[in-house]
Amino acid sequence: MRLSKMLFVTLREDPAEAEIPSHKLLVRAGYIRRIGSGIYSYLPLMWRVLKKVSQIVREEMDATGAQECLLPQLQPSELWKESGRWDTYTKAEGIMFSLIDRQERELGLGPTHEEVITFIARDTIRSYRQLPLNLYQIQTKFRDEIRPRFGLMRGREFIMKDAYSFHTDAASLEQTYQDMDRAYCNILRRCGLAFRAVEADSGAIGGSGSQEFMVLADAGEDEILYTEDGKYAANVEKAVSLPPDLQPSPFTEYAKVETPGTETIEKLSQYLQCSATAIVKNVLYEAVYDNEMTVLVLISIRGDRDVNEVKLQNELVRLAPQYNAKTVISLKVPDETAQKKWAAKPLPLGYIAPDLEDNYISPAKEVLPQFLRIGDKTVVELKNFVTGANEVGYHVVGANWDEQFSLPELIVDLQTAKAGDRALHDPNQTLISARGIEVGHIFQLGAKYSQAMGATYTSEKGEEIPLQMGCYGIGVSRLAQAAVEQSYDKDGIIWPVAIAPYQAIVIIPNTSDQKQVEAAEKLYQELNQAGVETLLDDRQERAGVKFKDADLIGIPYRLVTGRAIAQGKVEVVERASKNTQELPLDEVVTILQQWIEQAL
Ligand code: ATP
Ligand code: MG
């Protein structure tokens, strides 16, 4: 492609709306343009990158035996009502765009395709002989994200590869899950990315496993905790660890003491000259279930640890049946307005004890009249601990379970794992923190959707059994931007060769020099004929402008038909290393072909 004929517009200034380097660079280098909040156009250079990523994904999926298809983006609400997700997706979480057509039918724009694919499975899969099966598509998804940001990283319209597999049993599902794990590693390796596969939160779906694939980058929204021995890596939402050893409490006698102005653990441990590990911290949460029931949750956790809200949410969803509900739609630390709704009297915030009385909750129809008391595992072994006295300005010291307080009946792991904690699998290993961009997620769904939607198969014995399912997603457009976030310098993007829009760019420094033009034209023809995807910068611009633009758009190899052509040579610059060398004009094509082959 000739730059003179191309839609090629680069910007000198960083766009005001962009916060992270990859977003700035993709806009400045003319790859993408913002059309609205979370809505982007992929301009020709970007589209080439996306097609390359998609092709790598396609090849690796096909290699596992998965079959490509294309499912509708417009999805009837009936399907989502069958699975029970319509209300959660359109109202509670509000992630799904929905609309009403001229016949008054309700439709949603696909944020994901479990419902559609389960409908197809119900319609087409009859016998165990048809299984296992794995179907995938590469397509635009729609999600009304609360905070669209970072360009293609969190768009409201984005490209995803999603695959769905169907099985007779858990063992077959596990096998395909492993195949997908390998395929994902191949895809990310081939795209030239540094990544880590981590244990992920499977949310309320449960199932026996879920893994995320994280591209390592400082701007990543996710925190990963891993050990050096390579045996453990998890999203912080899911991570488990051994907390630091506790320091013995200095208090041996139970007493109530005045502790003015100690509403935080830090102030309290300083005031009492005791370790935060000797304190039982009591944290209040307000959970609202999908049947509008409000449950007030009082969590007792060791003073130096924090509540992991994802773990808490999962536990509360697990308890939902006991409140005749299916799921939790909101979970937060109650603010003043929330407290006004249910608090019978002002709460001793910052001074709460594990036995805070239920009469703080004023009787109301949609509020559970008792606190749901949960203990984090870290509080079980505490002795002579410090905790609140249920009175502002006072704490108790030297307290013990079964003496002054009873240990909550429900004990679960709710703590947030942190860098520096010891690993469960080997206490000699400590957790290390890194930031990542989630580009893929694989998931064992089990029978969640097949059961709800009646998708069954007939077994060898003639029984009707719900299909076992897995689902596997890769954010194609997010992955492309993540590659930039991982690889750029002060001059611009440095594309991995495998997904660069073009592999080489031939620059004519001076378009009025006929010799330069001829040499460049010849090279451009030969390179393209040899299968090297090549741009020709034949614009009537200064050489400096052309070099700057080539660096900005990040093409792996730059060839300059400058002074050296008099000696039958061309200057070749590698974008990543800026290494420059002069190569003979009649050999450069073969050499470049070799370099590219090696890089792929
Ligand atoms: P996140 O936690 O980042 O919101 P998710 O867990 O909701 O993502 P999945 O439903 O697992 O995402 O979707 C599969 C993949 O699609 C993700 O791993 C990610 O790469 C991509 N993806 C999800 N949401 C977006 C988005 N808003 N913009 C771009 N890519 C996205
Ligand atoms: Mg995910």
XYZ file of C-alpha atoms and ligand atoms in Angstrom:
632
model
C 0.000 0.000 0.000
C 1.153 3.500 -0.875
C 0.894 6.021 1.911
C 0.022 8.676 -0.647
C -3.158 6.756 -1.491
C -4.029 5.676 2.017
C -6.204 7.154 4.748
C -3.158 8.026 6.817
C -3.523 10.695 9.484
C -1.222 10.872 12.478
C -1.500 13.349 15.346
C 1.345 15.131 17.062
C -0.522 15.714 20.323
C -1.900 13.122 22.705
C -5.697 12.984 22.493
C -7.314 14.540 25.561
C -9.624 11.578 26.215
C -6.828 8.999 26.455
C -5.279 8.029 29.820
C -2.986 5.094 29.105
C -0.106 4.873 26.583
C -1.681 2.259 24.283
C -4.870 4.287 23.929
C -2.951 7.498 23.203
C -0.729 5.767 20.671
C -3.510 4.005 18.792
C -5.374 7.303 18.371
C -2.247 9.325 17.523
C -1.015 6.768 15.011
C -4.356 6.721 13.210
C -5.467 3.199 14.133
C -8.714 4.067 15.879
C -11.176 6.956 16.197
C -13.660 7.472 18.994
C -17.258 7.796 17.833
C -18.956 7.866 21.244
C -18.416 6.617 24.788
C -16.861 3.157 24.463
C -17.512 3.140 20.708
C -14.592 3.105 18.282
C -13.985 2.826 14.570
C -11.207 0.504 13.502
C -9.421 2.385 10.710
C -7.589 0.419 7.957
C -4.350 -0.125 9.908
C -6.248 -1.352 12.964
C -8.465 -3.595 10.917
C -5.396 -5.346 9.518
C -4.110 -5.948 13.066
C -7.497 -7.275 14.172
C -7.688 -9.581 11.166
C -4.248 -10.972 12.004
C -5.144 -11.589 15.642
C -8.422 -13.200 14.533
C -6.572 -15.420 12.080
C -4.180 -16.676 14.758
C -7.146 -17.329 17.040
C -8.980 -19.111 14.216
C -6.012 -21.344 13.346
C -5.463 -22.390 16.957
C -9.175 -23.022 17.534
C -9.473 -25.049 14.326
C -6.420 -27.079 15.358
C -8.331 -28.295 18.427
C -11.217 -29.457 16.258
C -13.524 -26.576 17.183
C -15.889 -25.422 14.423
C -16.484 -21.822 13.455
C -20.002 -20.444 13.156
C -21.720 -17.064 13.454
C -24.566 -16.498 15.879
C -27.096 -13.643 15.909
C -26.380 -10.457 17.820
C -30.074 -9.658 18.135
C -31.393 -12.068 20.720
C -35.037 -12.576 21.740
C -35.672 -11.911 25.439
C -37.452 -15.282 25.747
C -34.138 -17.120 25.618
C -32.730 -14.993 28.417
C -35.874 -15.455 30.454
C -35.470 -19.210 30.124
C -31.958 -19.059 31.544
C -33.116 -16.621 34.210
C -30.647 -13.914 33.170
C -32.918 -11.347 31.457
C -33.631 -9.270 34.566
C -30.115 -9.478 35.971
C -28.548 -8.495 32.659
C -30.972 -5.739 31.638
C -31.844 -4.342 35.073
C -29.719 -5.421 38.048
C -26.345 -5.386 36.319
C -27.642 -3.487 33.319
C -24.823 -4.740 31.121
C -27.132 -5.747 28.247
C -28.541 -3.246 25.756
C -32.179 -4.082 25.155
C -34.807 -2.775 22.789
C -38.391 -3.252 21.705
C -39.072 -3.808 18.031
C -42.045 -2.504 16.005
C -44.018 -5.643 16.845
C -43.506 -4.905 20.541
C -41.084 -7.789 20.953
C -38.259 -7.486 23.439
C -34.732 -8.093 22.213
C -31.243 -7.814 23.638
C -27.947 -7.098 21.892
C -25.640 -10.030 22.642
C -23.121 -9.371 25.439
C -22.343 -13.121 25.337
C -23.974 -16.129 23.687
C -24.646 -18.921 26.206
C -28.425 -18.650 25.700
C -28.304 -18.745 21.907
C -25.854 -21.654 21.800
C -27.804 -23.649 24.393
C -30.939 -23.102 22.303
C -29.070 -24.511 19.292
C -27.781 -27.458 21.297
C -31.295 -28.227 22.523
C -32.506 -28.122 18.958
C -29.752 -30.178 17.324
C -28.057 -32.472 19.822
C -29.975 -35.675 20.416
C -27.467 -38.401 21.166
C -24.212 -39.021 22.985
C -22.859 -39.992 19.562
C -22.823 -36.299 18.554
C -20.593 -35.355 21.492
C -18.236 -33.747 22.340
C -18.727 -30.635 20.249
C -17.068 -27.225 20.357
C -18.460 -24.245 18.423
C -16.910 -20.800 18.187
C -17.397 -17.450 16.530
C -15.470 -14.207 16.171
C -17.857 -11.319 16.440
C -18.796 -7.950 17.843
C -20.222 -8.022 21.356
C -22.231 -5.284 23.033
C -21.975 -4.430 26.704
C -23.262 -1.307 28.404
C -20.208 -1.044 30.655
C -20.582 1.286 33.662
C -17.193 2.827 32.954
C -16.098 2.388 29.368
C -12.473 3.479 29.215
C -8.956 2.998 27.918
C -10.043 2.820 24.273
C -10.486 -0.753 23.089
C -9.669 -2.158 26.532
C -13.168 -1.601 27.863
C -15.461 -0.736 25.011
C -19.222 -0.947 24.786
C -18.849 -2.577 21.387
C -15.859 -4.890 20.969
C -14.686 -7.998 19.171
C -14.629 -11.304 20.993
C -13.931 -14.882 20.083
C -16.296 -17.002 22.087
C -16.449 -20.777 22.048
C -18.911 -23.133 23.710
C -18.401 -26.844 24.171
C -20.873 -29.637 24.900
C -20.152 -32.939 26.607
C -21.638 -36.092 28.018
C -19.723 -35.804 31.276
C -17.319 -33.780 33.392
C -14.277 -35.767 32.239
C -14.902 -34.881 28.594
C -15.453 -31.235 29.555
C -12.173 -31.259 31.484
C -10.370 -32.540 28.393
C -11.671 -29.794 26.109
C -10.934 -27.268 28.852
C -7.302 -28.427 28.825
C -7.244 -28.205 25.006
C -8.513 -24.632 25.218
C -5.903 -23.813 27.866
C -3.180 -24.966 25.479
C -4.758 -23.217 22.487
C -4.901 -19.936 24.452
C -1.243 -20.230 25.421
C -0.373 -20.851 21.754
C -2.421 -17.856 20.646
C -0.777 -15.470 23.097
C 2.697 -16.822 22.384
C 2.150 -16.458 18.635
C 0.883 -12.898 19.126
C 4.229 -12.149 20.788
C 2.842 -11.381 24.234
C 4.228 -11.898 27.740
C 1.354 -13.408 29.700
C 0.348 -15.509 32.662
C -2.544 -17.945 33.077
C -4.140 -17.454 36.487
C -6.854 -19.055 38.588
C -9.944 -16.919 38.284
C -13.102 -16.311 40.215
C -15.927 -18.355 38.696
C -18.477 -16.137 40.382
C -21.830 -17.561 41.276
C -21.671 -20.109 38.481
C -19.409 -22.362 40.466
C -18.267 -25.195 38.269
C -14.963 -26.864 38.790
C -12.704 -24.268 37.300
C -11.969 -21.095 35.521
C -8.755 -19.532 34.314
C -7.933 -16.089 33.045
C -5.145 -15.213 30.666
C -3.411 -12.030 31.682
C -1.170 -9.919 29.493
C 1.361 -8.423 31.882
C 1.316 -4.616 31.858
C 1.460 -1.891 34.505
C -1.752 -0.308 33.243
C -3.658 -3.579 33.716
C -6.892 -3.313 35.688
C -6.323 -6.669 37.381
C -3.931 -7.625 40.147
C -2.281 -11.024 39.910
C -0.562 -12.837 42.773
C 1.932 -15.544 41.906
C 4.840 -17.490 43.378
C 8.339 -17.709 42.016
C 8.262 -21.514 41.763
C 5.594 -21.139 39.052
C 3.170 -23.365 40.946
C 0.629 -20.750 41.899
C -0.889 -17.774 40.103
C -4.309 -16.293 40.752
C -6.351 -13.187 40.239
C -6.443 -11.327 43.577
C -10.247 -11.752 43.473
C -9.700 -15.462 43.892
C -6.271 -15.724 45.554
C -5.761 -17.586 48.820
C -2.816 -17.281 51.190
C -1.535 -17.797 54.697
C -1.733 -14.519 56.602
C 1.410 -13.348 58.442
C 1.980 -14.908 61.878
C 0.068 -13.177 64.591
C 1.753 -11.238 67.372
C 0.555 -12.306 70.840
C -1.818 -9.849 72.464
C -0.253 -7.851 75.336
C -3.573 -8.025 77.239
C -4.217 -10.907 79.602
C -7.211 -9.549 81.521
C -10.573 -8.724 79.997
C -11.376 -5.022 80.375
C -13.291 -2.223 78.719
C -11.016 0.719 78.031
C -11.527 4.241 76.815
C -9.922 4.671 73.379
C -10.892 8.115 72.113
C -10.566 8.816 68.375
C -9.560 5.270 67.391
C -12.097 4.487 64.709
C -9.437 2.993 62.436
C -7.278 -0.073 63.105
C -4.138 1.979 62.615
C -5.099 4.555 65.235
C -6.285 1.837 67.614
C -3.146 -0.297 67.401
C -1.053 2.814 67.939
C -3.138 3.996 70.875
C -3.123 0.593 72.596
C 0.447 -0.238 71.523
C -0.623 -3.609 70.183
C -0.291 -5.345 66.842
C -3.187 -5.157 64.370
C -3.034 -8.971 64.373
C -4.370 -8.946 67.958
C -7.504 -7.026 66.958
C -10.835 -8.406 65.752
C -12.175 -5.906 63.241
C -15.924 -5.934 62.605
C -17.060 -4.704 59.213
C -20.641 -4.060 58.241
C -21.986 -4.707 54.724
C -25.420 -4.255 53.254
C -26.471 -6.882 50.726
C -29.599 -6.575 48.614
C -30.921 -9.778 47.065
C -32.851 -10.013 43.801
C -36.133 -10.426 45.724
C -35.386 -7.022 47.297
C -34.549 -8.503 50.679
C -31.831 -6.497 52.469
C -29.458 -8.500 54.644
C -27.012 -6.777 56.973
C -23.793 -8.679 57.193
C -21.373 -8.316 60.083
C -17.941 -9.699 59.308
C -15.305 -10.329 61.950
C -11.816 -10.409 60.498
C -8.287 -10.000 61.861
C -7.329 -6.336 62.143
C -4.510 -6.461 59.617
C -6.597 -8.160 56.911
C -9.167 -6.782 54.462
C -12.416 -8.265 53.248
C -12.317 -9.558 49.673
C -15.676 -8.406 48.311
C -15.671 -10.957 45.493
C -15.329 -13.807 47.989
C -18.029 -12.200 50.139
C -20.373 -11.817 47.166
C -19.881 -15.500 46.282
C -20.649 -16.591 49.837
C -23.799 -14.442 49.918
C -24.971 -15.866 46.594
C -24.388 -19.344 47.991
C -26.684 -18.423 50.893
C -29.359 -16.918 48.594
C -31.766 -19.904 48.756
C -32.026 -19.412 52.498
C -33.542 -15.973 51.772
C -35.701 -17.308 48.901
C -33.523 -15.417 46.457
C -31.315 -16.337 43.519
C -28.598 -13.743 43.571
C -27.205 -10.620 45.190
C -27.781 -7.453 43.195
C -25.910 -4.997 45.377
C -23.259 -5.268 48.031
C -21.737 -2.288 49.773
C -20.590 -0.757 53.020
C -23.774 1.081 54.057
C -23.574 4.861 53.752
C -25.673 7.310 55.760
C -28.776 7.067 53.565
C -28.637 3.293 53.654
C -28.378 3.383 57.422
C -31.365 5.729 57.660
C -33.391 3.071 55.877
C -32.878 0.384 58.494
C -30.849 1.613 61.499
C -32.990 1.900 64.642
C -30.325 4.035 66.338
C -26.912 5.469 65.417
C -24.361 2.721 64.906
C -21.111 2.756 66.914
C -19.094 2.808 63.697
C -15.425 2.131 64.282
C -16.244 0.613 67.672
C -18.466 -2.332 66.667
C -18.102 -5.657 68.499
C -18.878 -9.121 67.060
C -22.012 -9.226 69.232
C -23.576 -5.972 67.963
C -27.203 -6.418 68.929
C -29.876 -7.130 66.365
C -32.005 -4.326 67.812
C -29.909 -1.877 65.795
C -32.060 -3.035 62.882
C -35.499 -1.454 62.905
C -38.281 -3.865 61.951
C -39.257 -3.571 58.281
C -40.738 -5.938 55.747
C -37.800 -6.115 53.386
C -34.969 -6.082 55.900
C -33.832 -9.241 57.653
C -34.160 -8.428 61.383
C -30.895 -10.150 62.360
C -27.324 -9.542 61.357
C -25.810 -12.294 59.294
C -22.597 -12.874 61.274
C -19.633 -14.284 59.406
C -16.160 -14.895 60.756
C -13.146 -14.884 58.513
C -10.828 -17.831 59.123
C -8.189 -15.463 60.527
C -10.162 -14.707 63.715
C -10.620 -18.278 64.908
C -7.265 -18.630 66.631
C -7.147 -15.173 68.239
C -6.691 -15.087 72.001
C -7.004 -12.145 74.424
C -7.968 -10.002 71.494
C -8.982 -6.367 71.235
C -12.314 -5.482 69.674
C -15.034 -2.823 69.782
C -17.218 -2.230 72.815
C -20.305 -1.223 70.795
C -19.859 2.259 72.228
C -18.182 5.175 70.471
C -14.779 5.859 72.063
C -14.435 2.472 73.766
C -12.888 -0.908 73.013
C -12.489 -4.112 74.997
C -9.156 -5.852 75.457
C -8.182 -9.383 76.544
C -11.357 -10.882 75.066
C -11.750 -14.525 74.074
C -14.181 -16.594 72.031
C -16.532 -18.684 74.194
C -15.921 -16.286 77.068
C -17.002 -12.742 76.244
C -18.011 -13.415 72.630
C -19.226 -16.374 70.662
C -17.444 -17.197 67.461
C -19.776 -16.726 64.460
C -21.207 -20.057 63.340
C -20.300 -19.338 59.756
C -16.523 -19.287 59.224
C -15.250 -18.757 55.682
C -12.162 -17.481 53.900
C -12.980 -13.867 53.146
C -9.591 -12.220 53.390
C -7.862 -10.449 50.539
C -4.529 -12.088 49.781
C -1.621 -9.666 49.526
C 1.878 -9.565 48.128
C 4.231 -10.858 50.831
C 1.747 -13.393 52.210
C 2.953 -16.992 52.325
C 1.567 -19.424 49.761
C -0.744 -22.235 50.821
C 0.946 -24.880 48.661
C 4.366 -24.095 50.142
C 4.755 -21.656 53.048
C 8.356 -20.966 51.974
C 6.995 -19.266 48.876
C 5.692 -15.733 49.193
C 3.145 -14.153 46.905
C 4.400 -11.610 44.392
C 2.121 -9.040 42.829
C 1.914 -8.027 39.170
C -0.607 -6.151 37.087
C -2.357 -7.715 34.134
C -4.885 -7.131 31.386
C -7.425 -9.940 31.177
C -7.512 -10.959 27.524
C -9.027 -14.408 27.858
C -11.196 -16.422 30.199
C -11.974 -20.141 30.055
C -14.703 -21.643 32.105
C -16.281 -24.956 33.045
C -19.986 -24.177 33.204
C -21.306 -27.637 33.953
C -25.062 -27.964 33.503
C -26.078 -24.441 34.559
C -27.533 -23.396 31.193
C -28.466 -26.807 29.821
C -30.480 -27.556 32.939
C -32.277 -24.204 32.959
C -33.070 -24.414 29.238
C -33.694 -28.147 28.966
C -30.799 -29.008 26.644
C -30.308 -32.736 27.063
C -28.899 -35.706 25.181
C -29.804 -39.370 25.234
C -27.145 -41.524 26.823
C -26.107 -45.032 25.782
C -28.565 -46.370 28.339
C -31.356 -44.267 26.867
C -31.484 -41.704 29.667
C -32.111 -37.975 29.068
C -29.186 -36.118 30.657
C -28.429 -32.362 30.689
C -25.392 -31.459 28.586
C -22.161 -30.519 30.331
C -20.903 -27.191 28.963
C -17.752 -25.085 28.840
C -17.241 -21.564 27.524
C -14.083 -19.866 26.357
C -13.636 -16.175 25.499
C -10.846 -14.056 24.063
C -11.153 -10.302 23.690
C -9.700 -9.865 20.214
C -9.791 -6.050 20.204
C -8.624 -5.843 23.834
C -5.758 -8.214 23.038
C -4.625 -6.023 20.127
C -4.437 -2.957 22.358
C -2.822 -4.963 25.173
C -0.008 -5.784 22.738
C 0.656 -2.053 22.382
C 0.454 -1.512 26.140
C 3.194 -4.089 26.488
C 5.366 -2.874 23.667
C 6.034 0.781 22.899
C 8.706 3.417 23.427
C 8.857 7.206 23.442
C 8.568 7.280 19.642
C 5.551 5.071 19.277
C 4.205 1.569 18.919
C 6.452 -1.490 18.546
C 4.231 -4.196 17.063
C 5.180 -7.830 17.476
C 5.878 -8.965 13.882
C 3.020 -11.491 13.932
C 0.284 -8.907 14.380
C 1.807 -5.763 12.844
C -0.478 -4.273 10.192
C 2.436 -4.362 7.744
C 5.809 -6.008 8.204
C 7.945 -3.488 6.357
C 7.845 0.125 5.253
C 9.956 1.488 2.408
C 10.741 5.175 2.776
C 11.808 7.480 -0.025
C 13.626 10.293 1.810
C 13.533 12.610 -1.183
C 10.773 12.021 -3.719
C 12.318 14.420 -6.234
C 15.406 12.206 -6.509
C 14.529 9.849 -9.367
C 17.133 7.254 -8.337
C 15.664 7.019 -4.841
C 12.160 6.697 -6.258
C 13.146 3.972 -8.702
C 15.017 1.924 -6.107
C 12.105 2.233 -3.678
C 9.477 1.301 -6.269
C 11.509 -1.751 -7.231
C 11.966 -2.833 -3.612
C 8.283 -2.270 -2.881
C 7.284 -4.499 -5.802
C 9.775 -7.231 -4.927
C 8.918 -7.294 -1.253
C 5.191 -7.585 -1.879
C 5.792 -10.257 -4.484
C 7.892 -12.161 -1.959
C 4.975 -12.052 0.457
C 6.410 -9.369 2.739
C 3.504 -7.044 3.572
C 4.971 -3.676 2.711
C 4.024 -0.005 2.850
C 5.632 2.563 0.573
C 6.010 6.062 1.969
C 5.903 7.976 -1.296
C 4.380 11.118 0.215
C 5.843 14.501 -0.594
C 6.922 15.059 2.994
C 10.269 15.786 4.623
C 12.325 12.673 5.440
C 12.136 13.509 9.153
C 8.342 13.464 9.095
C 8.364 10.088 7.366
C 10.781 8.569 9.886
C 8.699 9.891 12.781
C 5.503 8.455 11.326
C 7.104 5.067 10.638
C 8.247 4.901 14.266
C 4.850 6.015 15.533
C 2.842 3.401 13.638
C 5.336 0.759 14.700
C 6.117 -1.184 11.514
C 8.809 -3.791 12.432
C 11.261 -3.066 9.556
C 11.999 0.252 7.886
C 13.908 0.380 4.591
C 15.312 3.719 3.457
C 16.417 4.284 -0.121
C 18.786 7.109 0.756
C 22.437 7.837 -0.063
C 23.516 4.168 0.219
C 21.713 3.237 -3.003
C 24.685 4.724 -4.906
C 26.652 1.735 -3.545
C 23.765 -0.640 -4.319
C 22.696 -0.713 -0.678
C 19.631 0.120 1.374
C 19.477 1.196 5.016
C 17.405 -1.181 7.141
C 16.242 -0.225 10.634
C 14.650 -2.634 13.066
C 11.869 -0.760 14.900
C 12.195 -2.572 18.232
C 15.965 -2.236 18.712
C 16.579 0.727 16.367
C 19.498 -1.339 15.032
C 20.550 0.046 11.671
C 22.482 -1.694 8.917
C 23.108 -1.318 5.211
C 22.172 -4.366 3.171
C 22.758 -5.058 -0.553
C 19.669 -4.139 -2.583
C 19.662 -7.512 -4.317
C 19.774 -9.480 -1.053
C 17.558 -7.443 1.215
C 14.316 -9.178 0.225
C 15.625 -12.642 1.091
C 17.168 -11.429 4.329
C 13.945 -9.728 5.378
C 11.951 -12.854 4.560
C 14.237 -14.822 6.851
C 13.958 -12.331 9.693
C 10.193 -12.336 9.456
C 10.009 -16.104 9.353
C 12.156 -16.269 12.476
C 9.985 -13.729 14.263
C 6.724 -15.558 13.545
P -13.933 -7.835 32.632
O -13.744 -8.550 33.941
O -12.701 -7.178 32.121
O -15.131 -6.945 32.611
P -15.346 -10.107 31.769
O -14.845 -11.067 32.771
O -16.682 -9.530 31.902
O -14.264 -8.948 31.573
P -15.730 -12.158 29.813
O -17.204 -12.195 29.901
O -14.937 -13.228 30.469
O -15.213 -10.741 30.323
O -15.338 -11.953 28.281
C -14.274 -12.614 27.637
C -13.219 -11.632 27.186
O -13.762 -10.539 26.456
C -12.464 -10.979 28.323
O -11.447 -11.825 28.779
C -11.931 -9.717 27.668
O -10.734 -9.992 26.984
C -12.987 -9.370 26.665
N -13.846 -8.267 27.126
C -14.797 -8.309 28.067
N -15.377 -7.115 28.224
C -14.786 -6.279 27.331
C -14.960 -4.899 26.981
N -15.880 -4.155 27.583
N -14.163 -4.377 26.006
C -13.250 -5.138 25.377
N -13.036 -6.437 25.671
C -13.798 -7.010 26.622
Mg -13.794 -12.739 32.688
